[in-house]
């Protein structure tokens, strides 16, 4: 099945190919697992809180602030979450997609908290393992941004006006 469609200005995917969704899940899964490890290593309760916060962010913040007003609501977006969001919340006005972006800070915290925690651990421990963990986390975040831009934004229906495109314009 051809997933691509044309509008006046560019080609985009109606639904993303499975391999894109799988790659995105692998990278996001590794980032999440490393984030949990970092927080657990700092303090067990922080690790548990981080998991609870992540679940709330994925089931409330992301669907309500982004998915409900996204073209991919009910469709397989680059993570497939558009289909999950459609089970959770009904579709709203697509014109609110950009306005809702201000809530993105609550999603960015998912990555910022472990990054700051791993940096704190590096300063505190000053050992090779803490250094490896800090740079591993930085690397996986960079890979996440690059794959988002190259595999997802480049063929996304929302790319012409989406404020979330990493490193600005999708090529
Ligand atoms: S343009 Fe990129 S960041 Fe924006 S909705 Fe599409 S895939 Fe997500």
PDB file of C-alpha atoms and ligand atoms in Angstrom:
ATOM      1  CA  UNK A   1       0.000   0.000   0.000  1.00  0.00           C
ATOM      2  CA  UNK A   2       1.307   3.442  -0.903  1.00  0.00           C
ATOM      3  CA  UNK A   3       1.304   5.548   2.254  1.00  0.00           C
ATOM      4  CA  UNK A   4       2.152   8.796   0.517  1.00  0.00           C
ATOM      5  CA  UNK A   5      -0.187  11.481  -0.704  1.00  0.00           C
ATOM      6  CA  UNK A   6       0.346  14.744  -2.499  1.00  0.00           C
ATOM      7  CA  UNK A   7      -1.026  18.154  -1.737  1.00  0.00           C
ATOM      8  CA  UNK A   8      -0.182  21.357  -3.546  1.00  0.00           C
ATOM      9  CA  UNK A   9       3.189  21.850  -1.915  1.00  0.00           C
ATOM     10  CA  UNK A  10       4.672  18.547  -0.781  1.00  0.00           C
ATOM     11  CA  UNK A  11       4.245  14.820  -0.448  1.00  0.00           C
ATOM     12  CA  UNK A  12       3.276  13.438   2.951  1.00  0.00           C
ATOM     13  CA  UNK A  13       2.327  10.129   4.515  1.00  0.00           C
ATOM     14  CA  UNK A  14      -1.304   9.381   5.311  1.00  0.00           C
ATOM     15  CA  UNK A  15      -0.004   6.641   7.584  1.00  0.00           C
ATOM     16  CA  UNK A  16       3.632   5.925   8.372  1.00  0.00           C
ATOM     17  CA  UNK A  17       5.359   2.737   7.245  1.00  0.00           C
ATOM     18  CA  UNK A  18       5.822   0.137   9.991  1.00  0.00           C
ATOM     19  CA  UNK A  19       9.613   0.332   9.890  1.00  0.00           C
ATOM     20  CA  UNK A  20       9.491   4.026  10.863  1.00  0.00           C
ATOM     21  CA  UNK A  21       7.231   3.244  13.828  1.00  0.00           C
ATOM     22  CA  UNK A  22       9.511   0.380  14.908  1.00  0.00           C
ATOM     23  CA  UNK A  23      12.680   2.488  14.694  1.00  0.00           C
ATOM     24  CA  UNK A  24      10.992   5.330  16.615  1.00  0.00           C
ATOM     25  CA  UNK A  25       9.828   2.940  19.343  1.00  0.00           C
ATOM     26  CA  UNK A  26      13.254   1.337  19.696  1.00  0.00           C
ATOM     27  CA  UNK A  27      14.975   4.701  20.121  1.00  0.00           C
ATOM     28  CA  UNK A  28      12.292   6.112  22.425  1.00  0.00           C
ATOM     29  CA  UNK A  29      12.304   2.860  24.414  1.00  0.00           C
ATOM     30  CA  UNK A  30      16.084   2.982  24.902  1.00  0.00           C
ATOM     31  CA  UNK A  31      15.873   6.665  25.936  1.00  0.00           C
ATOM     32  CA  UNK A  32      13.081   5.919  28.392  1.00  0.00           C
ATOM     33  CA  UNK A  33      14.854   2.876  29.884  1.00  0.00           C
ATOM     34  CA  UNK A  34      18.061   4.838  30.327  1.00  0.00           C
ATOM     35  CA  UNK A  35      16.081   7.695  31.881  1.00  0.00           C
ATOM     36  CA  UNK A  36      14.507   5.312  34.397  1.00  0.00           C
ATOM     37  CA  UNK A  37      17.918   3.832  35.186  1.00  0.00           C
ATOM     38  CA  UNK A  38      19.412   7.301  35.764  1.00  0.00           C
ATOM     39  CA  UNK A  39      16.604   8.367  38.101  1.00  0.00           C
ATOM     40  CA  UNK A  40      16.582   5.043  39.993  1.00  0.00           C
ATOM     41  CA  UNK A  41      20.335   5.319  40.443  1.00  0.00           C
ATOM     42  CA  UNK A  42      19.907   8.798  41.906  1.00  0.00           C
ATOM     43  CA  UNK A  43      17.060   7.816  44.227  1.00  0.00           C
ATOM     44  CA  UNK A  44      14.623   4.943  43.932  1.00  0.00           C
ATOM     45  CA  UNK A  45      11.588   7.124  44.654  1.00  0.00           C
ATOM     46  CA  UNK A  46      12.631   9.492  41.857  1.00  0.00           C
ATOM     47  CA  UNK A  47      12.699   6.574  39.420  1.00  0.00           C
ATOM     48  CA  UNK A  48       9.170   5.573  40.412  1.00  0.00           C
ATOM     49  CA  UNK A  49       7.944   9.184  40.150  1.00  0.00           C
ATOM     50  CA  UNK A  50       9.562   9.454  36.723  1.00  0.00           C
ATOM     51  CA  UNK A  51       7.693   6.371  35.486  1.00  0.00           C
ATOM     52  CA  UNK A  52       4.385   7.743  36.840  1.00  0.00           C
ATOM     53  CA  UNK A  53       5.064  11.129  35.246  1.00  0.00           C
ATOM     54  CA  UNK A  54       5.921   9.456  31.917  1.00  0.00           C
ATOM     55  CA  UNK A  55       2.665   7.501  31.882  1.00  0.00           C
ATOM     56  CA  UNK A  56       0.694  10.698  32.631  1.00  0.00           C
ATOM     57  CA  UNK A  57       2.590  12.600  29.931  1.00  0.00           C
ATOM     58  CA  UNK A  58       1.906   9.930  27.300  1.00  0.00           C
ATOM     59  CA  UNK A  59      -1.733   9.303  28.142  1.00  0.00           C
ATOM     60  CA  UNK A  60      -2.841  12.841  29.052  1.00  0.00           C
ATOM     61  CA  UNK A  61      -0.418  15.609  28.079  1.00  0.00           C
ATOM     62  CA  UNK A  62       0.601  14.317  24.655  1.00  0.00           C
ATOM     63  CA  UNK A  63      -2.879  13.299  23.428  1.00  0.00           C
ATOM     64  CA  UNK A  64      -4.625  16.407  24.781  1.00  0.00           C
ATOM     65  CA  UNK A  65      -1.987  18.950  23.781  1.00  0.00           C
ATOM     66  CA  UNK A  66      -1.005  17.490  20.409  1.00  0.00           C
ATOM     67  CA  UNK A  67      -2.766  14.371  19.134  1.00  0.00           C
ATOM     68  CA  UNK A  68      -6.402  15.542  19.407  1.00  0.00           C
ATOM     69  CA  UNK A  69      -5.739  18.436  17.039  1.00  0.00           C
ATOM     70  CA  UNK A  70      -3.318  16.567  14.770  1.00  0.00           C
ATOM     71  CA  UNK A  71      -4.011  15.303  11.257  1.00  0.00           C
ATOM     72  CA  UNK A  72      -2.821  11.863  12.433  1.00  0.00           C
ATOM     73  CA  UNK A  73      -5.451  11.467  15.159  1.00  0.00           C
ATOM     74  CA  UNK A  74      -6.824   7.956  14.578  1.00  0.00           C
ATOM     75  CA  UNK A  75      -4.032   7.184  12.096  1.00  0.00           C
ATOM     76  CA  UNK A  76      -0.632   5.532  12.359  1.00  0.00           C
ATOM     77  CA  UNK A  77       1.640   8.531  12.933  1.00  0.00           C
ATOM     78  CA  UNK A  78       5.394   7.999  13.242  1.00  0.00           C
ATOM     79  CA  UNK A  79       4.976   6.428  16.689  1.00  0.00           C
ATOM     80  CA  UNK A  80       1.525   4.953  16.087  1.00  0.00           C
ATOM     81  CA  UNK A  81       0.295   7.016  19.024  1.00  0.00           C
ATOM     82  CA  UNK A  82      -2.318   8.739  16.862  1.00  0.00           C
ATOM     83  CA  UNK A  83      -4.328   5.509  16.979  1.00  0.00           C
ATOM     84  CA  UNK A  84      -3.951   5.162  20.760  1.00  0.00           C
ATOM     85  CA  UNK A  85      -4.935   8.815  21.288  1.00  0.00           C
ATOM     86  CA  UNK A  86      -8.114   8.246  19.291  1.00  0.00           C
ATOM     87  CA  UNK A  87      -9.157   5.572  21.808  1.00  0.00           C
ATOM     88  CA  UNK A  88      -8.482   7.977  24.675  1.00  0.00           C
ATOM     89  CA  UNK A  89      -9.891  11.296  23.422  1.00  0.00           C
ATOM     90  CA  UNK A  90     -12.077  12.458  20.531  1.00  0.00           C
ATOM     91  CA  UNK A  91     -10.667  14.581  17.733  1.00  0.00           C
ATOM     92  CA  UNK A  92     -10.737  18.361  18.070  1.00  0.00           C
ATOM     93  CA  UNK A  93     -10.142  21.310  15.792  1.00  0.00           C
ATOM     94  CA  UNK A  94      -6.940  20.818  13.735  1.00  0.00           C
ATOM     95  CA  UNK A  95      -6.402  24.592  13.644  1.00  0.00           C
ATOM     96  CA  UNK A  96      -5.479  24.444  17.364  1.00  0.00           C
ATOM     97  CA  UNK A  97      -2.419  22.260  16.693  1.00  0.00           C
ATOM     98  CA  UNK A  98       0.098  25.120  16.856  1.00  0.00           C
ATOM     99  CA  UNK A  99      -1.630  26.970  19.726  1.00  0.00           C
ATOM    100  CA  UNK A 100      -1.447  23.858  21.921  1.00  0.00           C
ATOM    101  CA  UNK A 101       2.314  23.630  21.442  1.00  0.00           C
ATOM    102  CA  UNK A 102       2.952  25.753  24.546  1.00  0.00           C
ATOM    103  CA  UNK A 103       2.185  22.636  26.627  1.00  0.00           C
ATOM    104  CA  UNK A 104       5.192  20.899  25.061  1.00  0.00           C
ATOM    105  CA  UNK A 105       7.368  21.845  28.043  1.00  0.00           C
ATOM    106  CA  UNK A 106       5.661  19.046  30.000  1.00  0.00           C
ATOM    107  CA  UNK A 107       6.807  16.592  27.309  1.00  0.00           C
ATOM    108  CA  UNK A 108      10.332  18.009  27.124  1.00  0.00           C
ATOM    109  CA  UNK A 109      10.652  17.387  30.870  1.00  0.00           C
ATOM    110  CA  UNK A 110      10.619  13.656  30.080  1.00  0.00           C
ATOM    111  CA  UNK A 111      14.092  14.067  28.587  1.00  0.00           C
ATOM    112  CA  UNK A 112      15.343  17.098  30.497  1.00  0.00           C
ATOM    113  CA  UNK A 113      14.907  15.527  33.947  1.00  0.00           C
ATOM    114  CA  UNK A 114      17.128  12.461  33.276  1.00  0.00           C
ATOM    115  CA  UNK A 115      19.644  14.643  31.418  1.00  0.00           C
ATOM    116  CA  UNK A 116      20.011  16.980  34.402  1.00  0.00           C
ATOM    117  CA  UNK A 117      20.026  14.016  36.792  1.00  0.00           C
ATOM    118  CA  UNK A 118      22.811  12.269  34.851  1.00  0.00           C
ATOM    119  CA  UNK A 119      24.829  15.503  34.800  1.00  0.00           C
ATOM    120  CA  UNK A 120      24.310  15.875  38.540  1.00  0.00           C
ATOM    121  CA  UNK A 121      25.475  12.275  39.045  1.00  0.00           C
ATOM    122  CA  UNK A 122      28.534  12.946  36.912  1.00  0.00           C
ATOM    123  CA  UNK A 123      29.482  15.944  39.058  1.00  0.00           C
ATOM    124  CA  UNK A 124      28.809  13.991  42.225  1.00  0.00           C
ATOM    125  CA  UNK A 125      30.499  10.694  41.380  1.00  0.00           C
ATOM    126  CA  UNK A 126      33.235  11.880  38.993  1.00  0.00           C
ATOM    127  CA  UNK A 127      33.784   8.362  37.673  1.00  0.00           C
ATOM    128  CA  UNK A 128      33.940   6.701  34.259  1.00  0.00           C
ATOM    129  CA  UNK A 129      30.553   4.979  34.549  1.00  0.00           C
ATOM    130  CA  UNK A 130      28.759   8.271  35.289  1.00  0.00           C
ATOM    131  CA  UNK A 131      30.577   9.828  32.322  1.00  0.00           C
ATOM    132  CA  UNK A 132      29.507   6.965  30.017  1.00  0.00           C
ATOM    133  CA  UNK A 133      25.898   7.192  31.187  1.00  0.00           C
ATOM    134  CA  UNK A 134      25.781  10.964  30.712  1.00  0.00           C
ATOM    135  CA  UNK A 135      27.177  10.813  27.169  1.00  0.00           C
ATOM    136  CA  UNK A 136      25.064   7.758  26.296  1.00  0.00           C
ATOM    137  CA  UNK A 137      21.961   9.651  27.271  1.00  0.00           C
ATOM    138  CA  UNK A 138      23.063  12.695  25.268  1.00  0.00           C
ATOM    139  CA  UNK A 139      23.734  10.424  22.285  1.00  0.00           C
ATOM    140  CA  UNK A 140      20.344   8.701  22.408  1.00  0.00           C
ATOM    141  CA  UNK A 141      18.625  12.112  22.670  1.00  0.00           C
ATOM    142  CA  UNK A 142      20.544  13.292  19.625  1.00  0.00           C
ATOM    143  CA  UNK A 143      19.613  10.119  17.715  1.00  0.00           C
ATOM    144  CA  UNK A 144      15.991  10.646  18.700  1.00  0.00           C
ATOM    145  CA  UNK A 145      16.028  14.185  17.291  1.00  0.00           C
ATOM    146  CA  UNK A 146      17.750  13.129  14.066  1.00  0.00           C
ATOM    147  CA  UNK A 147      15.433  10.185  13.388  1.00  0.00           C
ATOM    148  CA  UNK A 148      12.403  12.331  14.219  1.00  0.00           C
ATOM    149  CA  UNK A 149      13.489  14.920  11.682  1.00  0.00           C
ATOM    150  CA  UNK A 150      14.659  12.549   8.939  1.00  0.00           C
ATOM    151  CA  UNK A 151      12.122   9.721   9.216  1.00  0.00           C
ATOM    152  CA  UNK A 152       9.071  11.527  10.562  1.00  0.00           C
ATOM    153  CA  UNK A 153       9.054  15.291   9.964  1.00  0.00           C
ATOM    154  CA  UNK A 154      10.323  14.918   6.410  1.00  0.00           C
ATOM    155  CA  UNK A 155       7.093  13.143   5.383  1.00  0.00           C
ATOM    156  CA  UNK A 156       4.670  14.620   7.929  1.00  0.00           C
ATOM    157  CA  UNK A 157       1.411  16.313   6.997  1.00  0.00           C
ATOM    158  CA  UNK A 158       2.062  18.881   9.766  1.00  0.00           C
ATOM    159  CA  UNK A 159       5.616  19.815   8.844  1.00  0.00           C
ATOM    160  CA  UNK A 160       4.915  23.160   7.145  1.00  0.00           C
ATOM    161  CA  UNK A 161       3.615  24.745  10.334  1.00  0.00           C
ATOM    162  CA  UNK A 162       4.679  22.415  13.180  1.00  0.00           C
ATOM    163  CA  UNK A 163       6.769  24.242  15.820  1.00  0.00           C
ATOM    164  CA  UNK A 164       8.215  20.950  17.115  1.00  0.00           C
ATOM    165  CA  UNK A 165      10.495  20.148  14.165  1.00  0.00           C
ATOM    166  CA  UNK A 166      14.032  19.636  15.514  1.00  0.00           C
ATOM    167  CA  UNK A 167      16.760  21.950  14.177  1.00  0.00           C
ATOM    168  CA  UNK A 168      14.067  23.969  12.398  1.00  0.00           C
ATOM    169  CA  UNK A 169      12.930  23.225   8.878  1.00  0.00           C
ATOM    170  CA  UNK A 170      12.522  19.637   7.663  1.00  0.00           C
ATOM    171  CA  UNK A 171      14.416  18.850   4.475  1.00  0.00           C
TER     172      UNK A 171
HETATM  173  S1  LIG B   1       6.422  17.810  11.802  1.00  0.00           S
HETATM  174 FE1  LIG B   1       7.678  16.389  13.017  1.00  0.00          FE
HETATM  175  S2  LIG B   1       7.464  17.060  15.139  1.00  0.00           S
HETATM  176 FE2  LIG B   1       5.784  18.009  13.959  1.00  0.00          FE
HETATM  177  S3  LIG B   1       4.049  16.597  14.165  1.00  0.00           S
HETATM  178 FE3  LIG B   1       5.136  16.026  12.297  1.00  0.00          FE
HETATM  179  S4  LIG B   1       6.595  14.434  12.924  1.00  0.00           S
HETATM  180 FE4  LIG B   1       5.913  15.462  14.802  1.00  0.00          FE
END
